């Protein structure tokens, strides 16, 4: 194991164990919820869901999709996708929603996870921001600059593609690996030259820091939002039944948000503490299209994995086809 993979594994283990301690390590599985005849009593199932502020809990609640849930949902909040997936791998969570890149970093770390559902989210809110008075006008001018990004996030890959098209690599910039709130503060105070980020933080940066979009993600990457579950949960009949119901609700909620931008924006604002105008702008830019866990998704995820491997930002090659589970593609979102 080389130095990079050793460090990645150590960070994964340390963070996962800490999160597991905080979230609790028990599971409610076959023994408690599956009857002798093989039927599942969902009232005896607890689904542990990783979330981000203004994320799935707020969305499903706004859409009315938390009404009538027969199983218990335990929500745990994270700042971004990578630590959420570390908790999934550690056994502290069953499932969570992340962008297109965290599954790649999780796979490279040997995590026991699978992508089980996905949607394609609008790309205009995923952007590289610069201060409004910045002299930077083209991606090529990012060379040598201090650029904030959440490591292993969808914006990490977006930044990589922007640099590559401009003839640059990560070795040509000064990456600053910061969580979104810290990056916003750094941008506002002039401590960084640019920030690769997603909505609603993009809208927040524009409104509160006066930042401008240097380049958005159109033509650079996918807008995939992946629902990722633990192998342990997927192998548990009771958990898998709860996941099937949860996914139907989550997918209906995404479509509801497309048609109820103002209502969703108001809830999003309340949950995040953002001004309503910022949340509405982000909600409008994040219109979702439901997609299948299919060969196209695998091919796009593999492209991300290969790009990071080429830059030696993950330890070696991974086969993303080994990290998907297609069993939920037949979900009927009309049934409730």
CSV table of C-alpha atoms in Angstrom, one decimal:
chain,number,residue,atom,x,y,z
A,1,UNK,CA,0.0,0.0,0.0
A,2,UNK,CA,1.5,3.4,-1.0
A,3,UNK,CA,1.6,6.4,1.1
A,4,UNK,CA,-1.5,8.0,-0.4
A,5,UNK,CA,-3.6,4.9,0.0
A,6,UNK,CA,-2.4,4.4,3.5
A,7,UNK,CA,-3.3,8.0,4.4
A,8,UNK,CA,-6.7,7.7,2.7
A,9,UNK,CA,-7.5,4.5,4.6
A,10,UNK,CA,-6.4,6.0,7.9
A,11,UNK,CA,-8.5,9.1,7.5
A,12,UNK,CA,-11.5,6.9,6.5
A,13,UNK,CA,-11.1,4.6,9.5
A,14,UNK,CA,-10.6,7.5,12.0
A,15,UNK,CA,-13.6,9.5,10.7
A,16,UNK,CA,-15.8,6.5,10.3
A,17,UNK,CA,-15.2,5.3,13.8
A,18,UNK,CA,-15.8,8.7,15.3
A,19,UNK,CA,-19.1,9.1,13.3
A,20,UNK,CA,-20.1,5.6,14.3
A,21,UNK,CA,-19.6,6.4,17.9
A,22,UNK,CA,-21.8,9.4,17.6
A,23,UNK,CA,-24.5,7.8,15.5
A,24,UNK,CA,-24.8,4.5,17.3
A,25,UNK,CA,-23.7,1.2,15.8
A,26,UNK,CA,-26.8,-1.0,16.2
A,27,UNK,CA,-29.1,-2.1,13.3
A,28,UNK,CA,-32.6,-3.3,13.1
A,29,UNK,CA,-32.5,-6.2,10.7
A,30,UNK,CA,-34.0,-9.5,9.7
A,31,UNK,CA,-34.2,-10.9,13.2
A,32,UNK,CA,-36.5,-8.1,14.4
A,33,UNK,CA,-38.6,-7.4,11.3
A,34,UNK,CA,-38.9,-10.5,9.2
A,35,UNK,CA,-41.5,-13.0,10.1
A,36,UNK,CA,-41.3,-16.8,9.8
A,37,UNK,CA,-43.2,-16.6,6.5
A,38,UNK,CA,-40.7,-14.1,5.1
A,39,UNK,CA,-43.0,-11.1,5.4
A,40,UNK,CA,-41.5,-7.7,6.6
A,41,UNK,CA,-43.0,-5.7,9.4
A,42,UNK,CA,-41.7,-2.2,8.5
A,43,UNK,CA,-42.8,-0.9,11.9
A,44,UNK,CA,-39.9,-2.7,13.4
A,45,UNK,CA,-37.3,-1.2,11.0
A,46,UNK,CA,-35.2,1.8,11.5
A,47,UNK,CA,-33.6,3.4,8.5
A,48,UNK,CA,-30.6,5.6,9.3
A,49,UNK,CA,-30.3,8.3,6.7
A,50,UNK,CA,-27.3,10.7,6.2
A,51,UNK,CA,-28.3,14.2,5.2
A,52,UNK,CA,-27.0,17.6,4.6
A,53,UNK,CA,-28.5,21.0,5.7
A,54,UNK,CA,-31.4,21.8,3.4
A,55,UNK,CA,-31.2,18.2,2.1
A,56,UNK,CA,-33.4,15.1,2.0
A,57,UNK,CA,-35.3,15.6,5.3
A,58,UNK,CA,-36.3,19.1,4.3
A,59,UNK,CA,-37.2,18.1,0.8
A,60,UNK,CA,-39.3,15.0,1.7
A,61,UNK,CA,-41.0,17.0,4.5
A,62,UNK,CA,-41.9,19.8,2.2
A,63,UNK,CA,-43.3,17.4,-0.4
A,64,UNK,CA,-45.4,15.6,2.2
A,65,UNK,CA,-43.5,12.4,1.6
A,66,UNK,CA,-42.7,11.9,5.3
A,67,UNK,CA,-46.4,11.3,6.0
A,68,UNK,CA,-47.4,7.7,6.5
A,69,UNK,CA,-43.9,6.3,6.7
A,70,UNK,CA,-44.3,2.9,8.4
A,71,UNK,CA,-40.6,2.6,9.5
A,72,UNK,CA,-38.6,4.9,11.7
A,73,UNK,CA,-36.1,7.3,10.1
A,74,UNK,CA,-33.1,8.5,12.0
A,75,UNK,CA,-31.6,11.5,10.4
A,76,UNK,CA,-27.9,12.4,10.8
A,77,UNK,CA,-26.5,15.6,9.3
A,78,UNK,CA,-23.1,16.1,7.5
A,79,UNK,CA,-21.4,19.0,5.9
A,80,UNK,CA,-20.7,17.2,2.6
A,81,UNK,CA,-20.8,13.9,0.8
A,82,UNK,CA,-17.4,12.4,1.7
A,83,UNK,CA,-17.9,12.2,5.5
A,84,UNK,CA,-21.4,11.0,4.9
A,85,UNK,CA,-20.2,8.0,2.9
A,86,UNK,CA,-17.5,7.3,5.5
A,87,UNK,CA,-20.3,6.9,8.0
A,88,UNK,CA,-22.2,4.6,5.6
A,89,UNK,CA,-19.1,2.4,5.2
A,90,UNK,CA,-18.6,2.4,9.0
A,91,UNK,CA,-22.0,1.0,9.6
A,92,UNK,CA,-23.3,4.1,11.2
A,93,UNK,CA,-25.7,4.9,8.4
A,94,UNK,CA,-27.8,2.9,5.9
A,95,UNK,CA,-28.2,5.3,3.1
A,96,UNK,CA,-27.5,8.9,2.0
A,97,UNK,CA,-27.6,11.3,-0.9
A,98,UNK,CA,-24.3,12.7,-2.4
A,99,UNK,CA,-23.0,14.2,-5.6
A,100,UNK,CA,-21.3,12.3,-8.4
A,101,UNK,CA,-17.8,12.2,-6.9
A,102,UNK,CA,-18.0,11.0,-3.3
A,103,UNK,CA,-18.9,7.5,-4.4
A,104,UNK,CA,-15.6,7.4,-6.4
A,105,UNK,CA,-13.5,8.4,-3.4
A,106,UNK,CA,-15.4,5.9,-1.3
A,107,UNK,CA,-14.8,3.1,-3.8
A,108,UNK,CA,-11.1,4.0,-4.0
A,109,UNK,CA,-11.0,3.6,-0.2
A,110,UNK,CA,-12.5,0.1,-0.4
A,111,UNK,CA,-15.8,1.1,1.1
A,112,UNK,CA,-18.7,-1.4,1.2
A,113,UNK,CA,-21.2,0.8,-0.6
A,114,UNK,CA,-23.5,0.8,-3.7
A,115,UNK,CA,-25.2,3.5,-5.7
A,116,UNK,CA,-28.9,2.4,-5.7
A,117,UNK,CA,-30.6,5.4,-7.3
A,118,UNK,CA,-29.8,8.7,-9.1
A,119,UNK,CA,-31.1,11.9,-10.5
A,120,UNK,CA,-29.5,14.5,-12.8
A,121,UNK,CA,-29.6,17.9,-11.2
A,122,UNK,CA,-29.2,21.2,-13.1
A,123,UNK,CA,-25.6,22.3,-13.7
A,124,UNK,CA,-25.9,26.1,-13.6
A,125,UNK,CA,-25.6,26.2,-9.9
A,126,UNK,CA,-22.4,24.2,-9.8
A,127,UNK,CA,-19.7,26.7,-10.4
A,128,UNK,CA,-16.2,28.1,-9.9
A,129,UNK,CA,-16.7,31.5,-8.2
A,130,UNK,CA,-14.3,34.4,-8.0
A,131,UNK,CA,-14.6,37.7,-6.1
A,132,UNK,CA,-16.5,40.3,-8.0
A,133,UNK,CA,-13.4,42.5,-8.4
A,134,UNK,CA,-11.1,39.6,-9.4
A,135,UNK,CA,-9.0,40.1,-12.5
A,136,UNK,CA,-9.5,36.4,-13.3
A,137,UNK,CA,-11.7,36.2,-16.5
A,138,UNK,CA,-10.8,32.8,-17.9
A,139,UNK,CA,-10.1,29.4,-16.4
A,140,UNK,CA,-6.5,29.5,-17.7
A,141,UNK,CA,-5.9,32.4,-15.3
A,142,UNK,CA,-6.5,30.1,-12.3
A,143,UNK,CA,-2.9,28.9,-12.7
A,144,UNK,CA,-1.0,29.4,-9.4
A,145,UNK,CA,-4.2,30.6,-7.6
A,146,UNK,CA,-5.6,29.6,-4.2
A,147,UNK,CA,-8.8,27.7,-5.0
A,148,UNK,CA,-11.1,26.3,-2.3
A,149,UNK,CA,-12.9,23.1,-2.8
A,150,UNK,CA,-14.4,20.3,-0.7
A,151,UNK,CA,-12.2,17.3,-1.2
A,152,UNK,CA,-13.9,14.4,-2.8
A,153,UNK,CA,-17.0,16.4,-3.6
A,154,UNK,CA,-18.7,16.9,-7.0
A,155,UNK,CA,-17.1,20.3,-7.2
A,156,UNK,CA,-13.7,18.6,-6.8
A,157,UNK,CA,-14.3,16.8,-10.1
A,158,UNK,CA,-15.8,19.9,-11.7
A,159,UNK,CA,-12.7,21.9,-10.9
A,160,UNK,CA,-10.5,19.1,-12.2
A,161,UNK,CA,-12.3,19.2,-15.6
A,162,UNK,CA,-12.2,23.0,-15.8
A,163,UNK,CA,-8.4,22.9,-15.2
A,164,UNK,CA,-7.8,20.1,-17.7
A,165,UNK,CA,-9.7,21.9,-20.5
A,166,UNK,CA,-7.5,25.0,-19.7
A,167,UNK,CA,-4.4,22.9,-20.0
A,168,UNK,CA,-3.8,22.8,-16.2
A,169,UNK,CA,-3.6,20.2,-13.5
A,170,UNK,CA,-4.0,20.3,-9.7
A,171,UNK,CA,-0.2,20.7,-9.5
A,172,UNK,CA,-0.6,24.1,-11.2
A,173,UNK,CA,-2.9,25.5,-8.5
A,174,UNK,CA,-2.9,25.9,-4.7
A,175,UNK,CA,-5.9,23.7,-3.7
A,176,UNK,CA,-7.4,24.7,-0.4
A,177,UNK,CA,-9.5,21.8,0.9
A,178,UNK,CA,-12.2,23.6,2.9
A,179,UNK,CA,-15.8,22.7,3.9
A,180,UNK,CA,-18.3,25.1,2.3
A,181,UNK,CA,-18.9,27.4,5.3
A,182,UNK,CA,-15.2,27.9,5.8
A,183,UNK,CA,-14.7,28.5,2.0
A,184,UNK,CA,-17.4,31.1,2.0
A,185,UNK,CA,-15.6,33.0,4.8
A,186,UNK,CA,-12.3,32.6,3.1
A,187,UNK,CA,-13.7,34.0,-0.2
A,188,UNK,CA,-15.4,36.9,1.6
A,189,UNK,CA,-12.1,37.9,3.4
A,190,UNK,CA,-9.9,37.6,0.4
A,191,UNK,CA,-7.9,34.5,1.6
A,192,UNK,CA,-8.7,32.6,-1.5
A,193,UNK,CA,-8.8,33.5,-5.2
A,194,UNK,CA,-11.6,31.2,-6.3
A,195,UNK,CA,-14.1,28.6,-5.0
A,196,UNK,CA,-15.4,25.5,-6.7
A,197,UNK,CA,-18.9,24.9,-5.1
A,198,UNK,CA,-22.5,23.9,-5.6
A,199,UNK,CA,-25.9,25.4,-4.8
A,200,UNK,CA,-27.2,26.7,-2.5
A,201,UNK,CA,-23.6,27.9,-1.6
A,202,UNK,CA,-23.1,29.2,-5.1
A,203,UNK,CA,-26.2,31.5,-4.7
A,204,UNK,CA,-25.1,32.4,-1.2
A,205,UNK,CA,-21.6,33.4,-2.5
A,206,UNK,CA,-23.1,35.5,-5.2
A,207,UNK,CA,-25.6,37.3,-2.9
A,208,UNK,CA,-23.6,37.6,0.3
A,209,UNK,CA,-20.0,37.8,-0.9
A,210,UNK,CA,-20.7,39.5,-4.3
A,211,UNK,CA,-18.9,36.7,-6.1
A,212,UNK,CA,-19.4,36.1,-9.8
A,213,UNK,CA,-19.5,32.8,-11.7
A,214,UNK,CA,-16.3,32.3,-13.7
A,215,UNK,CA,-17.6,29.0,-15.2
A,216,UNK,CA,-20.5,26.7,-14.4
A,217,UNK,CA,-20.6,23.0,-14.9
A,218,UNK,CA,-22.4,22.8,-18.2
A,219,UNK,CA,-20.3,20.9,-20.7
A,220,UNK,CA,-17.9,19.8,-18.0
A,221,UNK,CA,-19.5,17.2,-15.8
A,222,UNK,CA,-22.8,15.5,-14.9
A,223,UNK,CA,-25.2,16.8,-12.3
A,224,UNK,CA,-25.7,13.4,-10.8
A,225,UNK,CA,-27.1,13.1,-7.3
A,226,UNK,CA,-26.5,9.6,-6.1
A,227,UNK,CA,-28.4,7.7,-3.4
A,228,UNK,CA,-25.8,5.4,-1.9
A,229,UNK,CA,-26.5,2.6,0.5
A,230,UNK,CA,-24.4,0.3,2.7
A,231,UNK,CA,-23.8,-3.3,1.5
A,232,UNK,CA,-24.9,-4.4,4.9
A,233,UNK,CA,-28.2,-2.7,4.6
A,234,UNK,CA,-28.8,-4.0,1.1
A,235,UNK,CA,-28.2,-7.6,2.3
A,236,UNK,CA,-30.8,-7.1,5.0
A,237,UNK,CA,-34.3,-8.0,3.8
A,238,UNK,CA,-36.1,-5.6,6.1
A,239,UNK,CA,-33.7,-2.7,5.4
A,240,UNK,CA,-34.0,-3.3,1.7
A,241,UNK,CA,-37.8,-3.2,1.9
A,242,UNK,CA,-37.6,0.1,3.7
A,243,UNK,CA,-35.1,1.4,1.2
A,244,UNK,CA,-37.5,0.6,-1.7
A,245,UNK,CA,-40.2,2.7,0.0
A,246,UNK,CA,-37.8,5.5,0.9
A,247,UNK,CA,-36.5,5.8,-2.7
A,248,UNK,CA,-40.0,6.1,-4.1
A,249,UNK,CA,-40.7,8.9,-1.7
A,250,UNK,CA,-37.4,10.6,-2.4
A,251,UNK,CA,-37.9,10.5,-6.2
A,252,UNK,CA,-41.5,11.8,-5.9
A,253,UNK,CA,-40.1,14.6,-3.8
A,254,UNK,CA,-37.6,15.6,-6.4
A,255,UNK,CA,-40.3,15.9,-9.0
A,256,UNK,CA,-42.5,17.9,-6.6
A,257,UNK,CA,-39.7,20.4,-6.1
A,258,UNK,CA,-39.4,21.0,-9.9
A,259,UNK,CA,-43.0,22.1,-9.9
A,260,UNK,CA,-43.1,24.0,-6.6
A,261,UNK,CA,-40.0,26.1,-6.7
A,262,UNK,CA,-41.3,28.8,-4.4
A,263,UNK,CA,-42.7,26.4,-1.8
A,264,UNK,CA,-39.5,24.4,-1.8
A,265,UNK,CA,-37.4,27.5,-1.7
A,266,UNK,CA,-39.3,28.7,1.4
A,267,UNK,CA,-38.7,25.4,3.2
A,268,UNK,CA,-35.1,25.3,2.1
A,269,UNK,CA,-34.5,28.8,3.4
A,270,UNK,CA,-36.0,27.9,6.8
A,271,UNK,CA,-33.9,24.8,7.1
A,272,UNK,CA,-30.6,26.4,6.1
A,273,UNK,CA,-31.1,29.9,7.5
A,274,UNK,CA,-30.5,31.4,4.1
A,275,UNK,CA,-32.6,34.3,2.8
A,276,UNK,CA,-35.6,33.2,0.8
A,277,UNK,CA,-34.4,34.8,-2.4
A,278,UNK,CA,-31.1,32.8,-2.3
A,279,UNK,CA,-32.9,29.5,-1.6
A,280,UNK,CA,-35.4,30.2,-4.4
A,281,UNK,CA,-32.6,30.9,-6.9
A,282,UNK,CA,-30.8,27.7,-5.9
A,283,UNK,CA,-34.0,25.7,-6.1
A,284,UNK,CA,-34.8,27.0,-9.6
A,285,UNK,CA,-31.3,26.1,-10.8
A,286,UNK,CA,-31.4,22.6,-9.3
A,287,UNK,CA,-34.4,21.1,-11.3
A,288,UNK,CA,-34.0,17.3,-11.3
A,289,UNK,CA,-34.4,14.6,-13.9
A,290,UNK,CA,-34.8,11.1,-12.6
A,291,UNK,CA,-32.4,8.6,-14.2
A,292,UNK,CA,-31.7,4.9,-13.9
A,293,UNK,CA,-28.7,3.1,-12.4
A,294,UNK,CA,-27.6,1.9,-15.8
A,295,UNK,CA,-24.6,1.6,-18.1
A,296,UNK,CA,-24.6,5.3,-18.8
A,297,UNK,CA,-24.4,6.2,-15.1
A,298,UNK,CA,-21.6,3.6,-14.6
A,299,UNK,CA,-19.7,5.0,-17.6
A,300,UNK,CA,-19.9,8.5,-16.4
A,301,UNK,CA,-18.8,7.5,-12.8
A,302,UNK,CA,-15.9,5.5,-14.3
A,303,UNK,CA,-14.8,8.6,-16.2
A,304,UNK,CA,-14.7,10.5,-12.9
A,305,UNK,CA,-12.7,7.7,-11.3
A,306,UNK,CA,-10.2,7.5,-14.1
A,307,UNK,CA,-9.7,11.3,-14.1
A,308,UNK,CA,-8.8,11.3,-10.4
A,309,UNK,CA,-6.6,8.2,-10.8
A,310,UNK,CA,-4.7,9.9,-13.7
A,311,UNK,CA,-4.0,12.9,-11.4
A,312,UNK,CA,-3.0,10.5,-8.6
A,313,UNK,CA,-5.7,12.0,-6.4
A,314,UNK,CA,-7.0,8.5,-5.6
A,315,UNK,CA,-4.8,5.4,-4.9
A,316,UNK,CA,-5.1,3.5,-8.1
A,317,UNK,CA,-7.9,2.4,-10.5
A,318,UNK,CA,-11.4,1.4,-9.4
A,319,UNK,CA,-14.1,-0.4,-11.3
A,320,UNK,CA,-17.3,1.6,-10.7
A,321,UNK,CA,-19.5,-1.2,-12.1
A,322,UNK,CA,-18.7,-3.0,-8.8
A,323,UNK,CA,-20.3,-0.2,-6.8
A,324,UNK,CA,-23.8,-0.1,-8.2
A,325,UNK,CA,-27.0,-2.1,-7.4
A,326,UNK,CA,-29.7,-2.0,-10.1
A,327,UNK,CA,-32.4,-3.8,-8.2
A,328,UNK,CA,-34.4,-0.6,-7.5
A,329,UNK,CA,-34.7,0.6,-11.1
A,330,UNK,CA,-38.2,-0.9,-11.3
A,331,UNK,CA,-39.6,1.3,-8.5
A,332,UNK,CA,-43.1,2.6,-9.2
A,333,UNK,CA,-43.1,6.1,-7.9
A,334,UNK,CA,-46.8,6.5,-8.6
A,335,UNK,CA,-47.7,3.9,-5.9
A,336,UNK,CA,-47.9,5.2,-2.4
